[in-house]
Amino acid sequence: MPKQNITIKDIIKSFKYWPRLLSLLWGVSKSNLIIIIVLTLINGLTPTLSLLASQHLINEVQIHMNKYFAAVLTAFIVFIIISLVTDFFGGIVVYFQTVYQKVLIYKLNVTLMEKANSLSLSDFENSEIYDKLSRAKNQVSYRPYQILNSILTVMSSIVTLVSSMLVVLAWKPWIIIVLIIFPVISSIYTLKVGQLEFMIQWKRAPKERRAWYLSYLLTNDQSFKEIKLYGIGNHILKKYKDLNKEFYDQDKYVAKKRTGMIFFSNFMEQVSGDITLFFIIWSAFMGKILMGSTVGLIRAVSLVQSNVKTFISTFFDMYENNLFIEQLFEFLDVPASKLDMITDGGITVENIETVEFKNIYFKYPSQTTETLKNINLKINAGENIALVGKNGSGKTTLIKLLCGLYEITSGDILINGISIKDINIIKLREKIATVFQDFLRYEMTVRDNIGLGNLELINEDDKLKKVALDAGIYDAIERMPKKFDTQLGMWFKEGTQFSGGQWQKIALARAFIRKAELIILDEPSSALDPLSEREMFDKFLQLTDRKIGLFITHRFINAKYATRIVVLDKGEIVEEGTHEELMKIGGQYKSLYDVQYNIYENQKVDIS
């Protein structure tokens, strides 16, 4: 957590990420950045040049009045040229800055997405890391560019400040002290307000995520049905309003502090300006300086004041932005998934012949007890394994470990006798097809929803048709207006909504199109009618012939299809065997099966 009380040392320390930030900014577009810097330096010089040109013009008018107009005309032409140059370079720099900003935001978003893609599932289930991602994502669209803009502003301010100070110094050097001391005093208060604003933003990142989620619930078609049916829309809306009322109160408090700061700063600036202005007017009144010099000095004082103020406020804005940039790099520094890092040097498995869980223990970071304990299980090609057990017994966790989504706490998973820790996990996943219980519904076309399972075949209509037939969803696709190019979901224009069972069949088709040697289904028939369920399992058995099939189910009729049934309880394998063997044992499997059988029997449902 950031510190409450800030020292000069803390401000200097906040710049520690600048080498990385500057490297990032340089890498976006070197030529654009160089042009922007050069134009910024030129623009920093133009206010003083304009000042001197106008001063010279007025002095020439006063000196040569009714005598020598050519000198006045020359001064006027110089003034016009400098004004045109100022406008030209000002417009050009805005163009290059706009283009650069667009590219910067794009590249930073890509960097965040690439980083997120390198993390493990456990990272996304870690609230602390997720908060870092949220903070980085919320700030990435403007904070890095704000720092660049601050750097450019400081550069321009320094050039303008130095050049305008030279004008004042040539008249009365001591005036500079009066012009600088008051802004320095007011800057201390500016720093405290900036730190307060950052602390409030930093602390409320988790609540902002909660507010986003509440908004998502009320604006998403998947959640709308239940919210409408249960009549909880107003309850969720109240929670959202309460959170935003808290945000509003915090922002109002900061705005009040900032307003006080601005008033105090402006007052200080006014006092120093009025003192200086008095001496300029007195000197002009006494005839010590020409009228043009009087106007020039007034403008020079204004430039010194405004640029001292700009320099100090921008410097402290940099500090404030540095605190947010720290959040960006803290997220980018989260270690990537160790399994995903094994790519170039990892072993590539050509064919999956065996999968073996060996003394597996696994514990979620947020938990004190193991979810899986001493799991030992070997599966050979040609086998279909059913994982059954009560909720929370560790079935889904086991298959997530096999997919390399979590890092094993203890033990090992062997693929063809090779440790998964030594295998190229990216290549291994290409040989795995999985349908999780919470499968994803892509708000894309049918082609995308199926073809994302194997991008090489996404435009092969014959292949898409085959897997759609295998999954039992082809007839529904044929009835759609644009067939495979029909938009699914209701988020985008011309979208068509599927039923839960149809979405599940789409997910199955996405799994079937992969060139998989290990097919994993997690509650694959939860949304299917009995006929579709039977057809799906028939197809699953065909697809896993001479391959490895692994499925989780709570319907014990489906477990009958398995070569072996593995029963888990409280993270341990308690029984293993065929349906007939386990029924003879009379253990937990038989107990659960009998309960389900009796339910179906009472409902006159055939489960044979």
Coordinates of C-alpha atoms in Angstrom, one line a residue:
M1 CA 0.0 0.0 0.0
P2 CA 1.3 3.5 -0.9
K3 CA 2.6 5.8 1.9
Q4 CA 0.4 8.5 3.4
N5 CA 3.2 11.0 4.1
I6 CA 5.4 12.0 1.2
T7 CA 9.0 13.2 1.3
I8 CA 11.3 14.5 -1.5
K9 CA 13.0 11.1 -1.4
D10 CA 9.6 9.5 -2.1
I11 CA 9.1 11.8 -5.1
I12 CA 12.5 11.0 -6.5
K13 CA 11.9 7.3 -5.9
S14 CA 8.6 7.4 -7.8
F15 CA 10.7 8.0 -11.0
K16 CA 12.3 4.5 -10.7
Y17 CA 10.1 3.1 -13.6
W18 CA 11.0 5.9 -16.0
P19 CA 13.8 4.0 -17.8
R20 CA 11.2 1.3 -18.6
L21 CA 8.5 3.8 -19.4
L22 CA 10.8 5.8 -21.7
S23 CA 11.9 2.7 -23.4
L24 CA 8.3 1.8 -23.9
L25 CA 7.5 5.2 -25.3
W26 CA 10.5 5.1 -27.6
G27 CA 9.5 1.8 -28.9
V28 CA 6.1 2.9 -30.0
S29 CA 7.3 5.2 -32.8
K30 CA 10.8 6.6 -32.8
S31 CA 10.4 9.0 -35.7
N32 CA 7.1 10.3 -34.4
L33 CA 8.6 10.9 -30.9
I34 CA 11.6 12.7 -32.3
I35 CA 9.4 15.0 -34.4
I36 CA 7.2 15.7 -31.4
I37 CA 10.2 16.6 -29.2
V38 CA 11.7 18.9 -31.7
L39 CA 8.4 20.7 -32.4
T40 CA 7.8 21.0 -28.7
L41 CA 11.2 22.7 -28.2
I42 CA 10.4 25.1 -31.0
N43 CA 7.0 25.9 -29.6
G44 CA 8.6 26.6 -26.2
L45 CA 10.7 29.3 -27.8
T46 CA 7.9 31.0 -29.8
P47 CA 6.1 32.8 -26.9
T48 CA 9.3 34.7 -26.1
L49 CA 10.0 35.4 -29.8
S50 CA 6.5 36.7 -30.1
L51 CA 7.0 38.8 -27.0
L52 CA 10.2 40.3 -28.4
A53 CA 8.7 40.9 -31.8
S54 CA 5.7 42.8 -30.3
Q55 CA 8.0 44.7 -28.0
H56 CA 10.2 45.7 -30.9
L57 CA 7.2 46.7 -33.0
I58 CA 5.7 49.0 -30.3
N59 CA 9.1 50.6 -29.6
E60 CA 9.7 51.2 -33.3
V61 CA 6.3 52.9 -33.5
Q62 CA 7.1 55.1 -30.5
I63 CA 10.6 56.0 -31.7
H64 CA 9.8 56.6 -35.4
M65 CA 6.4 58.1 -35.0
N66 CA 5.7 60.4 -38.0
K67 CA 9.3 60.0 -39.2
Y68 CA 10.5 56.6 -40.6
F69 CA 7.7 54.1 -41.4
A70 CA 10.0 51.6 -43.2
A71 CA 11.5 50.5 -39.8
V72 CA 8.0 50.1 -38.4
L73 CA 6.9 48.1 -41.4
T74 CA 9.9 45.8 -41.1
A75 CA 9.1 45.2 -37.4
F76 CA 5.5 44.5 -38.3
I77 CA 6.5 41.9 -41.0
V78 CA 8.8 40.2 -38.5
F79 CA 5.9 40.1 -36.0
I80 CA 3.5 38.6 -38.6
I81 CA 6.0 35.9 -39.6
I82 CA 6.6 34.8 -36.0
S83 CA 2.9 34.7 -35.4
L84 CA 2.4 32.5 -38.5
V85 CA 5.3 30.2 -37.5
T86 CA 3.8 29.8 -34.0
D87 CA 0.4 28.8 -35.4
F88 CA 2.0 26.5 -37.9
F89 CA 4.1 24.5 -35.5
G90 CA 1.3 24.5 -32.9
G91 CA -1.0 22.8 -35.4
I92 CA 1.7 20.3 -36.6
V93 CA 2.6 19.1 -33.1
V94 CA -1.1 18.5 -32.3
Y95 CA -1.3 16.2 -35.3
F96 CA 1.8 14.2 -34.5
Q97 CA 0.7 13.9 -30.8
T98 CA -2.7 12.7 -31.7
V99 CA -1.3 10.0 -34.0
Y100 CA 1.3 9.0 -31.5
Q101 CA -1.3 8.7 -28.7
K102 CA -3.5 6.4 -30.7
V103 CA -0.6 4.0 -31.4
L104 CA 0.5 4.2 -27.8
I105 CA -2.9 3.2 -26.4
Y106 CA -3.2 0.4 -28.9
K107 CA 0.3 -1.0 -28.1
L108 CA -0.2 -0.8 -24.3
N109 CA -3.6 -2.6 -24.5
V110 CA -1.9 -5.3 -26.6
T111 CA 0.9 -5.5 -24.0
L112 CA -1.7 -5.9 -21.2
M113 CA -3.6 -8.6 -23.1
E114 CA -0.3 -10.5 -23.9
K115 CA 0.6 -10.3 -20.2
A116 CA -2.8 -11.6 -19.1
N117 CA -2.5 -14.4 -21.7
S118 CA 0.7 -15.5 -20.0
L119 CA -0.7 -15.9 -16.6
S120 CA -2.1 -19.0 -15.0
L121 CA -5.7 -19.6 -14.0
S122 CA -4.8 -19.2 -10.3
D123 CA -3.5 -15.7 -11.0
F124 CA -7.0 -14.7 -12.3
E125 CA -8.5 -16.3 -9.2
N126 CA -6.1 -14.2 -7.0
S127 CA -8.0 -11.0 -6.1
E128 CA -4.7 -9.0 -5.5
I129 CA -3.4 -9.8 -9.0
Y130 CA -6.8 -9.1 -10.5
D131 CA -6.9 -5.7 -8.7
K132 CA -3.5 -4.9 -10.2
L133 CA -4.9 -5.8 -13.7
S134 CA -8.0 -3.7 -13.1
R135 CA -5.9 -0.7 -12.0
A136 CA -3.6 -1.1 -15.0
K137 CA -6.4 -1.6 -17.4
N138 CA -8.3 1.5 -16.1
Q139 CA -5.3 3.8 -16.4
V140 CA -3.5 2.5 -19.5
S141 CA -5.7 4.4 -21.9
Y142 CA -4.3 7.8 -20.7
R143 CA -1.8 7.7 -17.9
P144 CA 1.3 6.8 -20.0
Y145 CA 0.5 9.5 -22.5
Q146 CA -0.2 11.9 -19.7
I147 CA 3.4 11.3 -18.5
L148 CA 4.7 11.9 -22.0
N149 CA 2.6 15.0 -22.3
S150 CA 4.0 16.1 -18.9
I151 CA 7.5 15.6 -20.1
L152 CA 6.8 17.6 -23.2
T153 CA 5.1 20.3 -21.2
V154 CA 8.1 20.5 -18.8
M155 CA 10.5 20.8 -21.8
S156 CA 8.4 23.5 -23.4
S157 CA 8.0 25.3 -20.1
I158 CA 11.8 25.3 -19.4
V159 CA 12.6 26.8 -22.9
T160 CA 9.9 29.5 -22.4
L161 CA 10.8 30.1 -18.8
V162 CA 14.5 30.5 -19.5
S163 CA 14.0 32.7 -22.5
S164 CA 11.4 34.9 -20.8
M165 CA 13.6 35.1 -17.6
L166 CA 16.4 36.5 -19.6
V167 CA 14.2 39.4 -20.7
V168 CA 13.3 40.2 -17.0
L169 CA 16.9 39.6 -15.8
A170 CA 18.1 42.2 -18.3
W171 CA 15.9 44.7 -16.5
K172 CA 15.9 43.9 -12.8
P173 CA 17.3 40.5 -11.7
W174 CA 15.7 40.6 -8.2
I175 CA 12.2 40.5 -9.7
I176 CA 12.9 36.8 -10.6
I177 CA 13.0 35.8 -6.9
V178 CA 9.6 37.4 -6.3
L179 CA 8.1 35.6 -9.2
I180 CA 9.4 32.1 -8.2
I181 CA 9.1 32.0 -4.4
F182 CA 5.3 32.1 -4.2
P183 CA 4.6 29.3 -6.7
V184 CA 7.1 27.1 -4.8
I185 CA 5.2 27.6 -1.5
S186 CA 1.8 26.8 -3.1
S187 CA 3.3 23.6 -4.7
I188 CA 3.6 21.9 -1.3
Y189 CA -0.2 21.9 -1.0
T190 CA -0.5 20.7 -4.6
L191 CA 1.5 17.6 -3.7
K192 CA -0.7 16.7 -0.8
V193 CA -3.9 17.0 -2.8
G194 CA -2.4 14.8 -5.6
Q195 CA -1.4 12.1 -3.0
L196 CA -4.8 12.2 -1.5
E197 CA -6.4 11.6 -4.9
F198 CA -4.2 8.7 -5.6
M199 CA -4.8 7.0 -2.3
I200 CA -8.6 7.2 -2.8
Q201 CA -8.3 5.8 -6.3
W202 CA -5.9 3.0 -5.1
K203 CA -8.1 1.9 -2.3
R204 CA -11.3 1.8 -4.3
A205 CA -10.1 -0.5 -7.1
P206 CA -11.9 -3.6 -5.7
K207 CA -15.1 -1.6 -5.2
E208 CA -14.9 -0.3 -8.8
R209 CA -14.7 -3.9 -10.0
R210 CA -17.7 -4.7 -7.9
A211 CA -19.6 -1.7 -9.4
W212 CA -18.7 -2.8 -12.9
Y213 CA -20.0 -6.3 -12.1
L214 CA -23.3 -5.0 -10.8
S215 CA -23.7 -2.9 -14.0
Y216 CA -22.8 -6.0 -16.0
L217 CA -25.5 -8.0 -14.3
L218 CA -28.2 -5.5 -15.3
T219 CA -27.0 -5.1 -18.8
N220 CA -26.2 -8.7 -19.9
D221 CA -28.7 -11.0 -21.5
Q222 CA -27.4 -14.1 -19.7
S223 CA -28.1 -12.7 -16.2
F224 CA -31.2 -10.7 -17.1
K225 CA -33.6 -13.7 -17.1
E226 CA -33.0 -14.6 -13.5
I227 CA -32.8 -11.0 -12.3
K228 CA -36.1 -10.3 -13.9
L229 CA -37.8 -13.5 -12.6
Y230 CA -36.5 -13.0 -9.1
G231 CA -37.3 -9.3 -9.1
I232 CA -33.9 -8.4 -7.8
G233 CA -33.1 -5.7 -10.3
N234 CA -33.9 -2.8 -7.9
H235 CA -31.8 -4.5 -5.2
I236 CA -28.8 -4.7 -7.5
L237 CA -29.4 -1.2 -8.7
K238 CA -29.4 0.0 -5.1
K239 CA -26.1 -1.7 -4.4
Y240 CA -24.6 0.0 -7.5
K241 CA -26.0 3.4 -6.5
D242 CA -24.6 3.0 -3.0
L243 CA -21.1 2.3 -4.3
N244 CA -21.3 5.2 -6.7
K245 CA -22.6 7.5 -3.9
E246 CA -19.4 6.6 -2.0
F247 CA -17.3 7.3 -5.1
Y248 CA -19.2 10.6 -5.6
D249 CA -18.5 11.7 -2.0
Q250 CA -14.9 10.9 -2.3
D251 CA -14.5 12.8 -5.6
K252 CA -16.4 15.7 -4.2
Y253 CA -14.1 15.9 -1.2
V254 CA -11.0 15.8 -3.5
A255 CA -12.6 18.4 -5.7
K256 CA -13.1 20.7 -2.7
K257 CA -9.5 20.3 -1.6
R258 CA -8.3 20.9 -5.2
T259 CA -10.5 24.0 -5.4
G260 CA -8.9 25.4 -2.2
M261 CA -5.5 24.6 -3.6
I262 CA -6.2 26.5 -6.9
F263 CA -7.5 29.5 -5.0
F264 CA -4.5 29.6 -2.7
S265 CA -2.1 29.2 -5.7
N266 CA -3.9 31.9 -7.7
F267 CA -3.8 34.3 -4.8
M268 CA 0.0 33.8 -4.4
E269 CA 0.5 34.3 -8.1
Q270 CA -1.6 37.4 -8.0
V271 CA 0.4 39.0 -5.1
S272 CA 3.7 38.3 -6.8
G273 CA 2.4 39.5 -10.2
D274 CA 0.9 42.7 -8.7
I275 CA 4.2 43.6 -7.0
T276 CA 6.2 43.2 -10.2
L277 CA 3.6 45.0 -12.3
F278 CA 3.8 48.0 -10.0
F279 CA 7.5 48.3 -10.5
I280 CA 7.1 48.0 -14.3
I281 CA 4.4 50.7 -14.4
W282 CA 6.4 53.0 -12.1
S283 CA 9.5 52.6 -14.4
A284 CA 7.4 53.5 -17.4
F285 CA 5.8 56.4 -15.6
M286 CA 9.2 57.8 -14.7
G287 CA 10.3 57.4 -18.4
K288 CA 13.0 54.8 -17.7
I289 CA 11.6 52.3 -20.3
L290 CA 9.8 52.7 -23.6
M291 CA 6.2 51.7 -24.0
G292 CA 7.1 48.6 -26.1
S293 CA 9.5 47.5 -23.4
T294 CA 6.7 48.1 -20.8
V295 CA 4.4 45.8 -22.7
G296 CA 7.2 43.3 -23.3
L297 CA 8.1 43.2 -19.6
I298 CA 4.5 42.7 -18.5
R299 CA 4.2 39.8 -20.9
A300 CA 7.6 38.4 -19.8
V301 CA 6.5 38.5 -16.2
S302 CA 3.3 36.7 -17.1
L303 CA 5.3 34.1 -19.0
V304 CA 7.7 33.5 -16.1
Q305 CA 4.8 33.2 -13.6
S306 CA 2.7 30.9 -15.8
N307 CA 5.6 28.7 -16.7
V308 CA 7.0 28.4 -13.2
K309 CA 3.5 27.4 -12.2
T310 CA 3.2 25.0 -15.1
F311 CA 6.6 23.5 -14.4
I312 CA 5.9 22.8 -10.7
S313 CA 2.3 21.6 -11.2
T314 CA 3.4 19.4 -14.1
F315 CA 6.3 18.0 -12.0
F316 CA 3.9 17.0 -9.3
D317 CA 1.4 15.7 -11.9
M318 CA 4.3 13.5 -13.0
Y319 CA 4.7 12.2 -9.4
E320 CA 1.0 11.4 -9.2
N321 CA 1.0 9.7 -12.6
N322 CA 4.1 7.8 -11.5
L323 CA 2.1 6.2 -8.7
F324 CA -0.4 4.9 -11.3
I325 CA 2.3 3.8 -13.7
E326 CA 3.8 1.8 -10.8
Q327 CA 0.5 -0.2 -10.9
L328 CA 1.0 -0.9 -14.6
F329 CA 4.5 -2.2 -14.2
E330 CA 3.6 -4.2 -11.0
F331 CA 1.1 -6.1 -13.1
L332 CA 3.5 -6.5 -16.0
D333 CA 6.0 -7.9 -13.4
V334 CA 3.6 -10.6 -12.2
P335 CA 5.5 -13.9 -13.0
A336 CA 4.1 -15.7 -16.1
S337 CA 2.8 -19.2 -15.7
K338 CA 5.8 -21.5 -15.2
L339 CA 4.2 -24.2 -17.4
D340 CA 3.5 -21.7 -20.2
M341 CA 7.1 -20.6 -20.1
I342 CA 8.3 -24.1 -21.2
T343 CA 8.0 -23.5 -24.9
D344 CA 11.2 -23.5 -26.9
G345 CA 13.0 -25.8 -24.6
G346 CA 10.1 -28.0 -23.7
I347 CA 9.5 -31.5 -25.0
T348 CA 6.9 -31.9 -27.7
V349 CA 4.7 -35.0 -27.3
E350 CA 3.7 -36.4 -30.7
N351 CA 1.0 -38.9 -29.6
I352 CA -0.6 -39.2 -26.1
E353 CA -0.4 -42.8 -25.2
T354 CA -0.7 -42.6 -21.5
V355 CA -1.6 -40.1 -18.8
E356 CA -0.6 -40.7 -15.2
F357 CA -1.3 -38.7 -12.1
K358 CA 1.4 -39.6 -9.6
N359 CA 1.1 -38.7 -5.9
I360 CA -0.8 -35.4 -6.8
Y361 CA -1.5 -32.9 -4.1
F362 CA -3.0 -29.5 -4.8
K363 CA -4.0 -26.6 -2.7
Y364 CA -5.5 -23.3 -3.8
P365 CA -3.4 -20.3 -2.7
S366 CA -6.4 -18.9 -0.7
Q367 CA -7.1 -22.2 1.1
T368 CA -5.5 -23.9 4.0
T369 CA -6.4 -27.5 3.1
E370 CA -5.6 -29.5 0.0
T371 CA -8.3 -29.8 -2.7
L372 CA -6.6 -32.9 -4.0
K373 CA -4.7 -35.5 -1.9
N374 CA -2.4 -38.3 -3.0
I375 CA -4.1 -38.8 -6.4
N376 CA -2.6 -41.8 -8.3
L377 CA -4.3 -42.7 -11.6
K378 CA -3.0 -44.0 -14.9
I379 CA -5.1 -43.9 -18.1
N380 CA -4.1 -45.6 -21.4
A381 CA -5.1 -44.7 -24.9
G382 CA -8.4 -46.4 -25.8
E383 CA -9.9 -45.8 -22.3
N384 CA -12.8 -43.7 -21.3
I385 CA -12.7 -42.6 -17.7
A386 CA -15.7 -41.2 -15.8
L387 CA -14.9 -39.0 -12.8
V388 CA -17.8 -39.0 -10.3
G389 CA -18.4 -37.9 -6.8
K390 CA -20.1 -35.3 -4.7
N391 CA -19.8 -31.6 -5.4
G392 CA -16.4 -30.2 -4.2
S393 CA -14.7 -33.5 -4.4
G394 CA -12.0 -32.2 -6.8
K395 CA -13.1 -33.6 -10.1
T396 CA -12.8 -30.3 -12.1
T397 CA -9.6 -29.3 -10.4
L398 CA -8.0 -32.5 -11.5
I399 CA -8.7 -31.9 -15.2
K400 CA -7.6 -28.3 -14.9
L401 CA -4.2 -29.6 -13.6
L402 CA -4.0 -31.9 -16.6
C403 CA -4.6 -29.0 -18.9
G404 CA -1.8 -27.0 -17.3
L405 CA -4.1 -24.3 -15.9
Y406 CA -2.7 -24.7 -12.4
E407 CA 0.7 -25.5 -11.1
I408 CA 0.8 -28.7 -9.0
T409 CA 1.5 -28.3 -5.3
S410 CA 3.2 -31.7 -5.0
G411 CA 3.6 -34.8 -7.2
D412 CA 3.6 -34.9 -10.9
I413 CA 1.6 -35.6 -14.1
L414 CA 3.3 -37.8 -16.6
I415 CA 2.4 -37.8 -20.3
N416 CA 3.9 -40.9 -22.0
G417 CA 6.1 -41.1 -18.9
I418 CA 7.4 -37.5 -19.3
S419 CA 6.8 -34.9 -16.6
I420 CA 4.3 -32.2 -17.6
K421 CA 6.9 -29.8 -16.1
D422 CA 9.3 -30.7 -19.0
I423 CA 6.7 -30.6 -21.7
N424 CA 5.9 -27.8 -24.1
I425 CA 2.5 -27.1 -22.6
I426 CA 1.3 -25.0 -25.6
K427 CA 1.9 -27.9 -27.9
L428 CA 0.3 -30.3 -25.5
R429 CA -2.9 -28.2 -25.2
E430 CA -3.2 -28.4 -29.0
K431 CA -3.8 -32.1 -28.5
I432 CA -6.5 -31.6 -25.8
A433 CA -10.2 -30.9 -26.4
T434 CA -12.1 -29.7 -23.4
V435 CA -15.7 -28.6 -22.7
F436 CA -16.0 -27.2 -19.2
Q437 CA -19.2 -27.0 -17.4
D438 CA -19.0 -23.2 -17.6
F439 CA -18.1 -23.2 -21.3
L440 CA -17.7 -19.9 -23.1
R441 CA -20.5 -18.5 -25.3
Y442 CA -18.6 -16.3 -27.8
E443 CA -20.7 -13.3 -29.0
M444 CA -19.4 -14.1 -32.5
T445 CA -20.6 -16.0 -35.6
V446 CA -21.4 -19.7 -35.6
R447 CA -18.2 -20.2 -37.7
D448 CA -16.1 -18.5 -35.1
N449 CA -17.8 -20.3 -32.2
I450 CA -16.9 -23.7 -33.7
G451 CA -13.8 -22.8 -35.7
L452 CA -12.0 -21.3 -32.7
G453 CA -11.4 -24.9 -31.7
N454 CA -9.1 -25.3 -34.7
L455 CA -8.3 -22.1 -36.6
E456 CA -6.8 -24.1 -39.5
L457 CA -10.3 -25.3 -40.3
I458 CA -12.4 -22.2 -39.6
N459 CA -13.1 -21.6 -43.2
E460 CA -13.6 -25.3 -44.2
D461 CA -17.4 -25.5 -44.4
D462 CA -17.3 -29.3 -44.9
K463 CA -15.3 -29.8 -41.7
L464 CA -17.6 -27.4 -39.8
K465 CA -20.6 -29.3 -41.1
K466 CA -19.2 -32.7 -40.0
V467 CA -18.6 -31.6 -36.4
A468 CA -21.9 -29.8 -36.2
L469 CA -23.6 -33.0 -37.2
D470 CA -21.6 -34.9 -34.6
A471 CA -22.6 -32.4 -32.0
G472 CA -26.3 -32.5 -33.1
I473 CA -26.5 -28.8 -33.9
Y474 CA -26.3 -28.8 -37.7
D475 CA -30.1 -28.7 -38.3
A476 CA -30.4 -25.6 -36.1
I477 CA -27.6 -23.9 -38.0
E478 CA -29.2 -24.7 -41.4
R479 CA -32.4 -22.9 -40.3
M480 CA -30.4 -19.7 -39.6
P481 CA -30.4 -16.8 -42.1
K482 CA -26.7 -16.8 -42.8
K483 CA -25.9 -20.4 -41.8
F484 CA -22.3 -20.6 -40.4
D485 CA -21.9 -16.8 -40.7
T486 CA -24.9 -16.0 -38.4
Q487 CA -24.1 -13.8 -35.5
L488 CA -24.8 -15.6 -32.1
G489 CA -25.9 -13.9 -28.9
M490 CA -27.6 -10.5 -28.5
W491 CA -24.7 -8.2 -27.8
F492 CA -24.3 -7.2 -31.5
K493 CA -26.5 -6.4 -34.4
E494 CA -28.5 -9.2 -36.1
G495 CA -27.6 -11.6 -33.3
T496 CA -29.5 -14.8 -32.8
Q497 CA -29.9 -16.3 -29.4
F498 CA -29.5 -20.1 -28.8
S499 CA -31.0 -22.1 -26.0
G500 CA -28.7 -23.5 -23.3
G501 CA -28.7 -26.9 -24.9
Q502 CA -27.9 -25.5 -28.3
W503 CA -25.0 -23.4 -26.9
Q504 CA -23.7 -26.6 -25.2
K505 CA -23.8 -28.4 -28.6
I506 CA -21.9 -25.6 -30.1
A507 CA -19.2 -26.0 -27.4
L508 CA -19.1 -29.7 -28.1
A509 CA -18.6 -29.0 -31.8
R510 CA -15.8 -26.7 -30.9
A511 CA -14.1 -29.5 -29.0
F512 CA -14.8 -32.1 -31.7
I513 CA -13.1 -30.0 -34.4
R514 CA -9.7 -30.1 -32.6
K515 CA -7.1 -32.7 -33.6
A516 CA -7.3 -34.0 -30.1
E517 CA -5.9 -37.2 -28.6
L518 CA -7.3 -36.4 -25.2
I519 CA -10.9 -35.3 -25.0
I520 CA -12.2 -34.0 -21.7
L521 CA -15.9 -33.2 -21.0
D522 CA -17.0 -31.6 -17.7
E523 CA -20.8 -32.2 -17.2
P524 CA -21.2 -32.3 -21.0
S525 CA -24.9 -33.0 -21.1
S526 CA -26.2 -30.8 -18.3
A527 CA -28.3 -28.8 -20.7
L528 CA -29.2 -31.6 -23.2
D529 CA -32.4 -33.5 -23.5
P530 CA -32.2 -37.3 -23.0
L531 CA -32.1 -38.1 -26.7
S532 CA -29.4 -35.5 -27.4
E533 CA -27.5 -36.8 -24.4
R534 CA -27.5 -40.4 -25.7
E535 CA -26.5 -39.3 -29.1
M536 CA -23.7 -37.1 -27.7
F537 CA -22.2 -40.0 -25.7
D538 CA -22.4 -42.3 -28.7
K539 CA -20.4 -39.8 -30.7
F540 CA -18.0 -39.2 -27.8
L541 CA -17.2 -43.0 -27.7
Q542 CA -16.6 -43.0 -31.4
L543 CA -14.3 -40.0 -31.2
T544 CA -12.3 -41.4 -28.3
D545 CA -11.7 -44.8 -30.0
R546 CA -8.0 -45.4 -29.6
K547 CA -7.7 -42.1 -27.8
I548 CA -8.1 -41.0 -24.2
G549 CA -11.5 -39.9 -23.0
L550 CA -12.1 -38.3 -19.6
F551 CA -15.5 -37.0 -18.5
I552 CA -17.1 -35.7 -15.3
T553 CA -20.7 -36.5 -14.7
H554 CA -23.3 -36.4 -12.0
R555 CA -25.6 -38.7 -14.0
F556 CA -24.7 -42.2 -13.3
I557 CA -26.3 -43.5 -16.4
N558 CA -23.6 -41.8 -18.3
A559 CA -20.9 -43.3 -16.1
K560 CA -22.0 -46.7 -17.4
Y561 CA -20.4 -45.8 -20.8
A562 CA -17.0 -45.6 -19.2
T563 CA -14.2 -48.1 -19.4
R564 CA -13.5 -47.3 -15.8
I565 CA -15.2 -45.2 -13.2
V566 CA -13.1 -43.2 -10.7
V567 CA -14.9 -42.0 -7.5
L568 CA -13.5 -39.0 -5.7
D569 CA -14.4 -37.9 -2.2
K570 CA -12.9 -34.9 -0.4
G571 CA -10.0 -34.8 -2.9
E572 CA -9.1 -38.5 -2.7
I573 CA -9.8 -41.4 -5.0
V574 CA -11.9 -43.7 -2.8
E575 CA -13.1 -46.3 -5.5
E576 CA -12.2 -47.3 -9.0
G577 CA -13.6 -49.9 -11.4
T578 CA -16.4 -50.6 -13.9
H579 CA -20.0 -50.0 -13.1
E580 CA -20.6 -53.7 -12.4
E581 CA -17.5 -53.9 -10.1
L582 CA -18.4 -50.8 -8.1
M583 CA -22.0 -52.0 -7.7
K584 CA -20.7 -55.2 -6.2
I585 CA -18.4 -53.4 -3.8
G586 CA -21.4 -51.6 -2.4
G587 CA -19.5 -48.5 -1.5
Q588 CA -20.0 -44.8 -2.2
Y589 CA -20.7 -45.2 -5.9
K590 CA -23.5 -47.7 -5.3
S591 CA -25.0 -45.5 -2.6
L592 CA -25.0 -42.5 -4.9
Y593 CA -26.3 -44.6 -7.8
D594 CA -29.1 -46.1 -5.8
V595 CA -30.3 -42.6 -4.7
Q596 CA -30.4 -41.4 -8.3
Y597 CA -32.0 -44.6 -9.5
N598 CA -34.8 -44.3 -7.0
I599 CA -35.4 -40.7 -8.0
Y600 CA -35.7 -41.8 -11.7
E601 CA -37.8 -44.8 -10.8
N602 CA -40.3 -42.6 -8.9
Q603 CA -40.4 -40.4 -12.0
K604 CA -40.8 -43.4 -14.3
V605 CA -37.6 -42.5 -16.2
D606 CA -35.8 -45.3 -18.0
I607 CA -32.1 -45.1 -17.1
S608 CA -31.1 -48.5 -18.5

